[in-house]
Amino acid sequence: MSETTPPTESTQKSALLFIFITLFIDVMGLGIIIPVLPDLIISMVGGTYETAVVYGGLMMLMYSVLQFFFSPILGSLSDQLGRRPVLLFSLLGFGVDYFLTAFAPTIGWLFVGRGIAGITGASFTTATAYIADISPPEKRAANFGIVGAAFGLGFIAGPAIGGALAEFPTRVPFFVAAGLSLCNAIFGYFVMPESLKPENRRKFSWKRANPIGSFIHFSGQPFIMLMAIAFFLVNLAGQSLPTTWSYFTMGELGWSKSLVGYSLAAVGVAVSVVQGGLIRKIVPWLGEKKSIFAGIILYALGMLIAGSAGETGTSAGTILMFVCIIPLAFGGIAGATIQGMLSKEVAANAQGELQGFMNAWVSVAAIIGPLLLPFLYNHFSKETATPHAPGASFLFSVLLCLAGLVLAAYTLKKYRKS
């Protein structure tokens, strides 16, 4: 299909399907390397998993910092060049990262690969702008749920494949992930239509493309800025899951690695069901405002249940951790609805800029979360801690959700009367 031919009404579903497949393969590639990355790091630097987690954490931090700076740039570039070339560039970047990792002779090359991924990794930013391009305003919140569904399913399939490939030499999963990313880029080159019409494009501006300039630009639009901060607070709360879930369940509830894997698979299934299907019924039924409120409240409830699990005994705690997955999955409707609502506040030629701005907030959360939340667990899980609260990171996340709820309610009341 021509790279300059925007999808028509009749091709909207196929375009959404392509975006879903693209993001699914993207996340699956990342998931494949999760089970084997620690062993690769240990093979390079020696030591134990306690040593490897430091290097892995630094790579995550570097990736998030680079995403913070480059997501607004690539988002704005997509407003000038179109979504298609930027998305293909991002997919190629991940492929290069995985190939570098597969061939890396030293730990430094792993950081180089992650750096390339952080600079080029605008797949989610550009994909959400693509969805905004092809979706009617009233369907954007529901269609943004495709992003969450792709993440959930990719996070199920990726670690499962990575676990199976763990029986092979350590670098084999990285070659598989690289191959998937490059095949994804080739698939997109021949199949993906351009979504941004020429008349809806705008000239690239460094003043608005860098994260500081982007923040300054949107600070002049208080509704967008305040809702983005509420979005950030909920995302920061969500960082308690990737940063402490495994350590909390294994340390406080005695879970095995396989049980941790099953629980993460359950999270992926629940998120996929809600974001991929139920959100299309919930948002039209409740409306955008109530969907945001309900989502944040349910997310806070899920965090509260998780935070209580460490105080109830091993069996009851395990049940609570699986129960909390349900409200956490439904809580995801808040983020998608906020993105859908804000996408209606900017022109068609600024959707990439907006999504880059929103992804910058996600990156800030991904920077702060690993620096803060694991230390809450580390400190308050000690027997000598006062109070002794192993679930402190989850309970703190409840407070973050409540702060986001209050801010969203204030903003919507002040700026959205209907």
GROMACS .gro file of C-alpha atoms in nm:
model
  418
    1MET     CA    1   0.000   0.000   0.000
    2SER     CA    2   0.125   0.347  -0.078
    3GLU     CA    3   0.304   0.511   0.209
    4THR     CA    4   0.120   0.836   0.148
    5THR     CA    5  -0.231   0.695   0.120
    6PRO     CA    6  -0.424   0.745   0.445
    7PRO     CA    7  -0.654   0.461   0.550
    8THR     CA    8  -1.019   0.512   0.467
    9GLU     CA    9  -1.316   0.432   0.690
   10SER     CA   10  -1.336   0.084   0.540
   11THR     CA   11  -0.970   0.008   0.624
   12GLN     CA   12  -0.977   0.139   0.982
   13LYS     CA   13  -1.016  -0.206   1.136
   14SER     CA   14  -0.729  -0.351   0.934
   15ALA     CA   15  -0.509  -0.055   1.028
   16LEU     CA   16  -0.590  -0.107   1.397
   17LEU     CA   17  -0.512  -0.477   1.356
   18PHE     CA   18  -0.174  -0.393   1.208
   19ILE     CA   19  -0.094  -0.158   1.498
   20PHE     CA   20  -0.195  -0.432   1.741
   21ILE     CA   21   0.030  -0.687   1.567
   22THR     CA   22   0.318  -0.438   1.556
   23LEU     CA   23   0.300  -0.359   1.927
   24PHE     CA   24   0.239  -0.723   2.019
   25ILE     CA   25   0.556  -0.836   1.839
   26ASP     CA   26   0.743  -0.539   1.985
   27VAL     CA   27   0.652  -0.632   2.343
   28MET     CA   28   0.696  -1.003   2.278
   29GLY     CA   29   1.053  -0.940   2.162
   30LEU     CA   30   1.127  -0.759   2.488
   31GLY     CA   31   0.957  -1.035   2.687
   32ILE     CA   32   1.169  -1.304   2.522
   33ILE     CA   33   1.490  -1.163   2.667
   34ILE     CA   34   1.360  -1.108   3.023
   35PRO     CA   35   1.426  -1.464   3.151
   36VAL     CA   36   1.779  -1.482   3.005
   37LEU     CA   37   1.920  -1.130   3.045
   38PRO     CA   38   2.038  -1.187   3.406
   39ASP     CA   39   2.247  -1.488   3.303
   40LEU     CA   40   2.399  -1.295   3.012
   41ILE     CA   41   2.498  -1.013   3.247
   42ILE     CA   42   2.650  -1.259   3.496
   43SER     CA   43   2.849  -1.424   3.216
   44MET     CA   44   3.007  -1.085   3.145
   45VAL     CA   45   3.064  -0.935   3.491
   46GLY     CA   46   3.060  -1.239   3.717
   47GLY     CA   47   2.897  -1.234   4.057
   48THR     CA   48   2.540  -1.332   4.145
   49TYR     CA   49   2.186  -1.225   4.060
   50GLU     CA   50   2.222  -0.956   4.326
   51THR     CA   51   2.508  -0.817   4.116
   52ALA     CA   52   2.323  -0.859   3.788
   53VAL     CA   53   2.015  -0.672   3.911
   54VAL     CA   54   2.226  -0.359   3.960
   55TYR     CA   55   2.340  -0.361   3.597
   56GLY     CA   56   1.991  -0.451   3.477
   57GLY     CA   57   1.846  -0.165   3.680
   58LEU     CA   58   2.099   0.082   3.540
   59MET     CA   59   2.011  -0.025   3.186
   60MET     CA   60   1.641   0.028   3.261
   61LEU     CA   61   1.717   0.369   3.407
   62MET     CA   62   1.925   0.472   3.105
   63TYR     CA   63   1.652   0.355   2.867
   64SER     CA   64   1.387   0.556   3.055
   65VAL     CA   65   1.601   0.872   3.065
   66LEU     CA   66   1.665   0.854   2.689
   67GLN     CA   67   1.296   0.789   2.628
   68PHE     CA   68   1.214   1.101   2.826
   69PHE     CA   69   1.428   1.314   2.597
   70PHE     CA   70   1.363   1.144   2.264
   71SER     CA   71   0.992   1.051   2.277
   72PRO     CA   72   0.881   1.415   2.229
   73ILE     CA   73   1.133   1.455   1.947
   74LEU     CA   74   1.017   1.148   1.756
   75GLY     CA   75   0.654   1.230   1.829
   76SER     CA   76   0.700   1.576   1.676
   77LEU     CA   77   0.894   1.430   1.383
   78SER     CA   78   0.597   1.204   1.313
   79ASP     CA   79   0.379   1.518   1.290
   80GLN     CA   80   0.597   1.638   1.001
   81LEU     CA   81   0.716   1.318   0.831
   82GLY     CA   82   0.414   1.100   0.906
   83ARG     CA   83   0.372   0.808   1.145
   84ARG     CA   84   0.492   0.538   0.907
   85PRO     CA   85   0.864   0.628   0.873
   86VAL     CA   86   0.903   0.701   1.244
   87LEU     CA   87   0.738   0.374   1.346
   88LEU     CA   88   0.957   0.177   1.102
   89PHE     CA   89   1.264   0.359   1.237
   90SER     CA   90   1.166   0.257   1.590
   91LEU     CA   91   1.122  -0.109   1.497
   92LEU     CA   92   1.462  -0.112   1.325
   93GLY     CA   93   1.616   0.041   1.637
   94PHE     CA   94   1.492  -0.244   1.855
   95GLY     CA   95   1.627  -0.495   1.605
   96VAL     CA   96   1.970  -0.331   1.617
   97ASP     CA   97   1.958  -0.334   1.999
   98TYR     CA   98   1.888  -0.708   2.013
   99PHE     CA   99   2.156  -0.790   1.753
  100LEU     CA  100   2.414  -0.584   1.943
  101THR     CA  101   2.317  -0.765   2.262
  102ALA     CA  102   2.345  -1.103   2.091
  103PHE     CA  103   2.698  -1.026   1.970
  104ALA     CA  104   2.807  -0.809   2.267
  105PRO     CA  105   3.153  -0.907   2.396
  106THR     CA  106   3.136  -0.685   2.705
  107ILE     CA  107   2.878  -0.528   2.936
  108GLY     CA  108   2.944  -0.189   2.777
  109TRP     CA  109   2.793  -0.309   2.449
  110LEU     CA  110   2.473  -0.405   2.633
  111PHE     CA  111   2.444  -0.044   2.744
  112VAL     CA  112   2.508   0.074   2.388
  113GLY     CA  113   2.226  -0.148   2.263
  114ARG     CA  114   1.985  -0.026   2.530
  115GLY     CA  115   2.087   0.329   2.448
  116ILE     CA  116   1.994   0.280   2.081
  117ALA     CA  117   1.660   0.133   2.190
  118GLY     CA  118   1.598   0.430   2.420
  119ILE     CA  119   1.671   0.681   2.144
  120THR     CA  120   1.470   0.507   1.872
  121GLY     CA  121   1.201   0.347   2.088
  122ALA     CA  122   0.900   0.554   1.989
  123SER     CA  123   0.678   0.265   1.885
  124PHE     CA  124   0.414   0.328   2.153
  125THR     CA  125   0.426   0.707   2.109
  126THR     CA  126   0.384   0.683   1.733
  127ALA     CA  127   0.129   0.402   1.754
  128THR     CA  128  -0.099   0.604   1.981
  129ALA     CA  129  -0.069   0.902   1.744
  130TYR     CA  130  -0.152   0.664   1.455
  131ILE     CA  131  -0.462   0.544   1.640
  132ALA     CA  132  -0.568   0.905   1.702
  133ASP     CA  133  -0.529   0.977   1.329
  134ILE     CA  134  -0.762   0.699   1.216
  135SER     CA  135  -1.017   0.700   1.500
  136PRO     CA  136  -1.324   0.922   1.536
  137PRO     CA  137  -1.294   1.130   1.856
  138GLU     CA  138  -1.567   0.932   2.033
  139LYS     CA  139  -1.385   0.601   1.972
  140ARG     CA  140  -1.031   0.703   2.062
  141ALA     CA  141  -1.042   0.597   2.427
  142ALA     CA  142  -1.165   0.251   2.332
  143ASN     CA  143  -0.915   0.220   2.048
  144PHE     CA  144  -0.628   0.325   2.273
  145GLY     CA  145  -0.710   0.010   2.468
  146ILE     CA  146  -0.548  -0.181   2.183
  147VAL     CA  147  -0.211  -0.062   2.315
  148GLY     CA  148  -0.279  -0.220   2.655
  149ALA     CA  149  -0.410  -0.539   2.499
  150ALA     CA  150  -0.099  -0.576   2.282
  151PHE     CA  151   0.121  -0.518   2.586
  152GLY     CA  152  -0.069  -0.777   2.789
  153LEU     CA  153  -0.060  -1.050   2.527
  154GLY     CA  154   0.300  -0.974   2.433
  155PHE     CA  155   0.396  -0.998   2.796
  156ILE     CA  156   0.237  -1.344   2.812
  157ALA     CA  157   0.390  -1.483   2.493
  158GLY     CA  158   0.735  -1.323   2.524
  159PRO     CA  159   0.847  -1.463   2.862
  160ALA     CA  160   0.696  -1.803   2.772
  161ILE     CA  161   0.902  -1.819   2.452
  162GLY     CA  162   1.205  -1.683   2.636
  163GLY     CA  163   1.170  -1.950   2.902
  164ALA     CA  164   1.157  -2.221   2.637
  165LEU     CA  165   1.459  -2.074   2.458
  166ALA     CA  166   1.649  -2.063   2.788
  167GLU     CA  167   1.738  -2.428   2.724
  168PHE     CA  168   1.955  -2.310   2.433
  169PRO     CA  169   2.278  -2.104   2.458
  170THR     CA  170   2.222  -1.771   2.636
  171ARG     CA  171   2.241  -1.554   2.325
  172VAL     CA  172   1.989  -1.747   2.114
  173PRO     CA  173   1.681  -1.561   2.254
  174PHE     CA  174   1.839  -1.229   2.153
  175PHE     CA  175   1.879  -1.346   1.793
  176VAL     CA  176   1.513  -1.454   1.796
  177ALA     CA  177   1.404  -1.115   1.937
  178ALA     CA  178   1.617  -0.934   1.677
  179GLY     CA  179   1.466  -1.142   1.397
  180LEU     CA  180   1.114  -1.068   1.518
  181SER     CA  181   1.180  -0.692   1.530
  182LEU     CA  182   1.333  -0.680   1.183
  183CYS     CA  183   1.055  -0.898   1.036
  184ASN     CA  184   0.809  -0.661   1.202
  185ALA     CA  185   0.977  -0.366   1.028
  186ILE     CA  186   0.969  -0.546   0.692
  187PHE     CA  187   0.604  -0.638   0.746
  188GLY     CA  188   0.526  -0.274   0.822
  189TYR     CA  189   0.716  -0.147   0.520
  190PHE     CA  190   0.501  -0.349   0.281
  191VAL     CA  191   0.167  -0.344   0.465
  192MET     CA  192   0.136  -0.033   0.684
  193PRO     CA  193  -0.045   0.267   0.530
  194GLU     CA  194   0.037   0.622   0.631
  195SER     CA  195  -0.230   0.759   0.864
  196LEU     CA  196  -0.143   1.130   0.868
  197LYS     CA  197  -0.279   1.323   0.571
  198PRO     CA  198  -0.040   1.577   0.411
  199GLU     CA  199  -0.270   1.867   0.499
  200ASN     CA  200  -0.259   1.768   0.868
  201ARG     CA  201   0.120   1.786   0.899
  202ARG     CA  202   0.321   2.064   1.058
  203LYS     CA  203   0.681   2.174   1.045
  204PHE     CA  204   0.915   2.025   1.304
  205SER     CA  205   1.015   2.267   1.581
  206TRP     CA  206   1.298   2.201   1.827
  207LYS     CA  207   1.135   2.448   2.065
  208ARG     CA  208   0.832   2.221   2.098
  209ALA     CA  209   1.000   1.887   2.034
  210ASN     CA  210   1.240   1.870   2.330
  211PRO     CA  211   1.077   1.755   2.657
  212ILE     CA  212   1.128   2.088   2.834
  213GLY     CA  213   0.985   2.280   2.538
  214SER     CA  214   0.698   2.031   2.521
  215PHE     CA  215   0.624   2.081   2.891
  216ILE     CA  216   0.638   2.460   2.850
  217HIS     CA  217   0.410   2.445   2.546
  218PHE     CA  218   0.143   2.237   2.719
  219SER     CA  219   0.172   2.435   3.044
  220GLY     CA  220  -0.020   2.700   2.853
  221GLN     CA  221  -0.306   2.452   2.827
  222PRO     CA  222  -0.392   2.381   3.193
  223PHE     CA  223  -0.651   2.113   3.119
  224ILE     CA  224  -0.399   1.902   2.928
  225MET     CA  225  -0.118   1.968   3.177
  226LEU     CA  226  -0.320   1.885   3.489
  227MET     CA  227  -0.472   1.570   3.339
  228ALA     CA  228  -0.124   1.466   3.225
  229ILE     CA  229   0.000   1.502   3.584
  230ALA     CA  230  -0.290   1.285   3.705
  231PHE     CA  231  -0.191   1.035   3.434
  232PHE     CA  232   0.168   1.050   3.562
  233LEU     CA  233   0.066   0.985   3.925
  234VAL     CA  234  -0.126   0.672   3.827
  235ASN     CA  235   0.165   0.555   3.610
  236LEU     CA  236   0.406   0.612   3.899
  237ALA     CA  237   0.178   0.403   4.120
  238GLY     CA  238   0.189   0.131   3.856
  239GLN     CA  239   0.569   0.116   3.882
  240SER     CA  240   0.527  -0.076   4.208
  241LEU     CA  241   0.432  -0.381   3.999
  242PRO     CA  242   0.745  -0.426   3.783
  243THR     CA  243   0.980  -0.303   4.057
  244THR     CA  244   0.859  -0.502   4.360
  245TRP     CA  245   0.605  -0.769   4.259
  246SER     CA  246   0.858  -1.054   4.218
  247TYR     CA  247   1.064  -0.961   4.525
  248PHE     CA  248   0.754  -0.915   4.743
  249THR     CA  249   0.585  -1.240   4.644
  250MET     CA  250   0.903  -1.449   4.669
  251GLY     CA  251   1.030  -1.283   4.986
  252GLU     CA  252   0.705  -1.246   5.183
  253LEU     CA  253   0.486  -1.525   5.043
  254GLY     CA  254   0.749  -1.781   4.950
  255TRP     CA  255   0.651  -1.801   4.584
  256SER     CA  256   0.858  -2.001   4.338
  257LYS     CA  257   0.984  -1.851   4.013
  258SER     CA  258   0.722  -2.049   3.824
  259LEU     CA  259   0.440  -1.912   4.039
  260VAL     CA  260   0.569  -1.559   3.979
  261GLY     CA  261   0.557  -1.638   3.607
  262TYR     CA  262   0.202  -1.769   3.631
  263SER     CA  263   0.092  -1.457   3.815
  264LEU     CA  264   0.246  -1.232   3.549
  265ALA     CA  265   0.072  -1.438   3.281
  266ALA     CA  266  -0.255  -1.385   3.471
  267VAL     CA  267  -0.188  -1.010   3.471
  268GLY     CA  268  -0.131  -1.021   3.096
  269VAL     CA  269  -0.454  -1.213   3.033
  270ALA     CA  270  -0.660  -0.980   3.253
  271VAL     CA  271  -0.515  -0.665   3.096
  272SER     CA  272  -0.572  -0.802   2.746
  273VAL     CA  273  -0.936  -0.888   2.817
  274VAL     CA  274  -1.010  -0.545   2.963
  275GLN     CA  275  -0.808  -0.331   2.722
  276GLY     CA  276  -0.879  -0.538   2.414
  277GLY     CA  277  -1.252  -0.585   2.461
  278LEU     CA  278  -1.433  -0.470   2.772
  279ILE     CA  279  -1.310  -0.110   2.750
  280ARG     CA  280  -1.515  -0.073   2.430
  281LYS     CA  281  -1.828  -0.139   2.636
  282ILE     CA  282  -1.729   0.032   2.959
  283VAL     CA  283  -1.631   0.378   2.830
  284PRO     CA  284  -1.945   0.436   2.619
  285TRP     CA  285  -2.156   0.303   2.909
  286LEU     CA  286  -2.001   0.512   3.186
  287GLY     CA  287  -1.881   0.807   2.982
  288GLU     CA  288  -1.525   0.944   2.989
  289LYS     CA  289  -1.537   1.120   3.327
  290LYS     CA  290  -1.683   0.826   3.520
  291SER     CA  291  -1.449   0.586   3.339
  292ILE     CA  292  -1.150   0.786   3.462
  293PHE     CA  293  -1.281   0.799   3.819
  294ALA     CA  294  -1.377   0.431   3.824
  295GLY     CA  295  -1.044   0.327   3.674
  296ILE     CA  296  -0.832   0.516   3.927
  297ILE     CA  297  -1.045   0.393   4.220
  298LEU     CA  298  -1.018   0.033   4.104
  299TYR     CA  299  -0.642   0.071   4.056
  300ALA     CA  300  -0.611   0.204   4.411
  301LEU     CA  301  -0.822  -0.088   4.537
  302GLY     CA  302  -0.595  -0.336   4.363
  303MET     CA  303  -0.288  -0.176   4.520
  304LEU     CA  304  -0.455  -0.182   4.863
  305ILE     CA  305  -0.530  -0.553   4.832
  306ALA     CA  306  -0.170  -0.623   4.723
  307GLY     CA  307  -0.032  -0.412   5.007
  308SER     CA  308  -0.236  -0.611   5.258
  309ALA     CA  309  -0.122  -0.951   5.131
  310GLY     CA  310   0.200  -0.957   5.332
  311GLU     CA  311   0.012  -0.935   5.660
  312THR     CA  312  -0.228  -1.227   5.610
  313GLY     CA  313  -0.012  -1.539   5.592
  314THR     CA  314   0.123  -1.727   5.294
  315SER     CA  315  -0.195  -1.894   5.166
  316ALA     CA  316  -0.428  -1.599   5.218
  317GLY     CA  317  -0.162  -1.362   5.083
  318THR     CA  318  -0.129  -1.568   4.765
  319ILE     CA  319  -0.506  -1.557   4.714
  320LEU     CA  320  -0.506  -1.179   4.766
  321MET     CA  321  -0.227  -1.127   4.513
  322PHE     CA  322  -0.427  -1.310   4.246
  323VAL     CA  323  -0.747  -1.130   4.348
  324CYS     CA  324  -0.581  -0.788   4.317
  325ILE     CA  325  -0.509  -0.856   3.949
  326ILE     CA  326  -0.878  -0.803   3.864
  327PRO     CA  327  -0.918  -0.444   3.991
  328LEU     CA  328  -0.569  -0.357   3.864
  329ALA     CA  329  -0.664  -0.472   3.513
  330PHE     CA  330  -0.990  -0.276   3.517
  331GLY     CA  331  -0.801   0.024   3.653
  332GLY     CA  332  -0.621   0.045   3.321
  333ILE     CA  333  -0.927   0.202   3.160
  334ALA     CA  334  -0.833   0.531   3.330
  335GLY     CA  335  -0.509   0.582   3.138
  336ALA     CA  336  -0.659   0.493   2.800
  337THR     CA  337  -0.956   0.723   2.864
  338ILE     CA  338  -0.734   1.014   2.965
  339GLN     CA  339  -0.529   0.972   2.646
  340GLY     CA  340  -0.846   0.954   2.438
  341MET     CA  341  -0.988   1.264   2.605
  342LEU     CA  342  -0.670   1.468   2.561
  343SER     CA  343  -0.630   1.365   2.197
  344LYS     CA  344  -0.946   1.564   2.126
  345GLU     CA  345  -0.784   1.877   2.270
  346VAL     CA  346  -0.518   1.917   2.000
  347ALA     CA  347  -0.522   1.950   1.622
  348ALA     CA  348  -0.459   1.660   1.387
  349ASN     CA  349  -0.109   1.793   1.315
  350ALA     CA  350  -0.013   1.783   1.686
  351GLN     CA  351  -0.116   1.428   1.783
  352GLY     CA  352   0.244   1.304   1.769
  353GLU     CA  353   0.358   1.595   1.985
  354LEU     CA  354   0.086   1.520   2.240
  355GLN     CA  355   0.163   1.148   2.256
  356GLY     CA  356   0.536   1.224   2.287
  357PHE     CA  357   0.450   1.457   2.575
  358MET     CA  358   0.238   1.188   2.743
  359ASN     CA  359   0.508   0.925   2.694
  360ALA     CA  360   0.759   1.164   2.851
  361TRP     CA  361   0.546   1.153   3.166
  362VAL     CA  362   0.551   0.771   3.150
  363SER     CA  363   0.930   0.788   3.122
  364VAL     CA  364   0.953   1.017   3.427
  365ALA     CA  365   0.746   0.761   3.621
  366ALA     CA  366   0.978   0.485   3.496
  367ILE     CA  367   1.278   0.685   3.622
  368ILE     CA  368   1.139   0.774   3.965
  369GLY     CA  369   0.965   0.442   4.033
  370PRO     CA  370   1.275   0.216   4.039
  371LEU     CA  371   1.460   0.476   4.249
  372LEU     CA  372   1.186   0.499   4.511
  373LEU     CA  373   0.950   0.203   4.536
  374PRO     CA  374   1.199  -0.087   4.581
  375PHE     CA  375   1.358   0.104   4.869
  376LEU     CA  376   1.021   0.132   5.042
  377TYR     CA  377   0.990  -0.245   5.026
  378ASN     CA  378   1.351  -0.294   5.135
  379HIS     CA  379   1.312  -0.066   5.439
  380PHE     CA  380   0.965  -0.155   5.565
  381SER     CA  381   0.998  -0.531   5.510
  382LYS     CA  382   1.271  -0.554   5.775
  383GLU     CA  383   1.159  -0.700   6.107
  384THR     CA  384   1.310  -0.400   6.285
  385ALA     CA  385   1.116  -0.150   6.075
  386THR     CA  386   0.855   0.068   6.244
  387PRO     CA  387   0.598   0.009   6.122
  388HIS     CA  388   0.666  -0.334   5.975
  389ALA     CA  389   0.488  -0.308   5.640
  390PRO     CA  390   0.623  -0.531   5.361
  391GLY     CA  391   0.353  -0.397   5.130
  392ALA     CA  392   0.470  -0.036   5.174
  393SER     CA  393   0.539   0.021   4.804
  394PHE     CA  394   0.184  -0.089   4.715
  395LEU     CA  395   0.031   0.116   4.997
  396PHE     CA  396   0.226   0.422   4.886
  397SER     CA  397   0.088   0.360   4.539
  398VAL     CA  398  -0.263   0.382   4.685
  399LEU     CA  399  -0.180   0.735   4.801
  400LEU     CA  400  -0.047   0.821   4.454
  401CYS     CA  401  -0.372   0.697   4.299
  402LEU     CA  402  -0.580   0.900   4.541
  403ALA     CA  403  -0.374   1.210   4.461
  404GLY     CA  404  -0.432   1.144   4.091
  405LEU     CA  405  -0.804   1.098   4.154
  406VAL     CA  406  -0.833   1.427   4.342
  407LEU     CA  407  -0.640   1.613   4.072
  408ALA     CA  408  -0.846   1.460   3.791
  409ALA     CA  409  -1.172   1.540   3.970
  410TYR     CA  410  -1.064   1.901   4.029
  411THR     CA  411  -0.949   1.946   3.669
  412LEU     CA  412  -1.258   1.794   3.513
  413LYS     CA  413  -1.487   1.995   3.740
  414LYS     CA  414  -1.309   2.321   3.659
  415TYR     CA  415  -1.254   2.277   3.286
  416ARG     CA  416  -1.524   2.030   3.179
  417LYS     CA  417  -1.871   2.124   3.298
  418SER     CA  418  -2.058   1.862   3.096
   0.00000   0.00000   0.00000
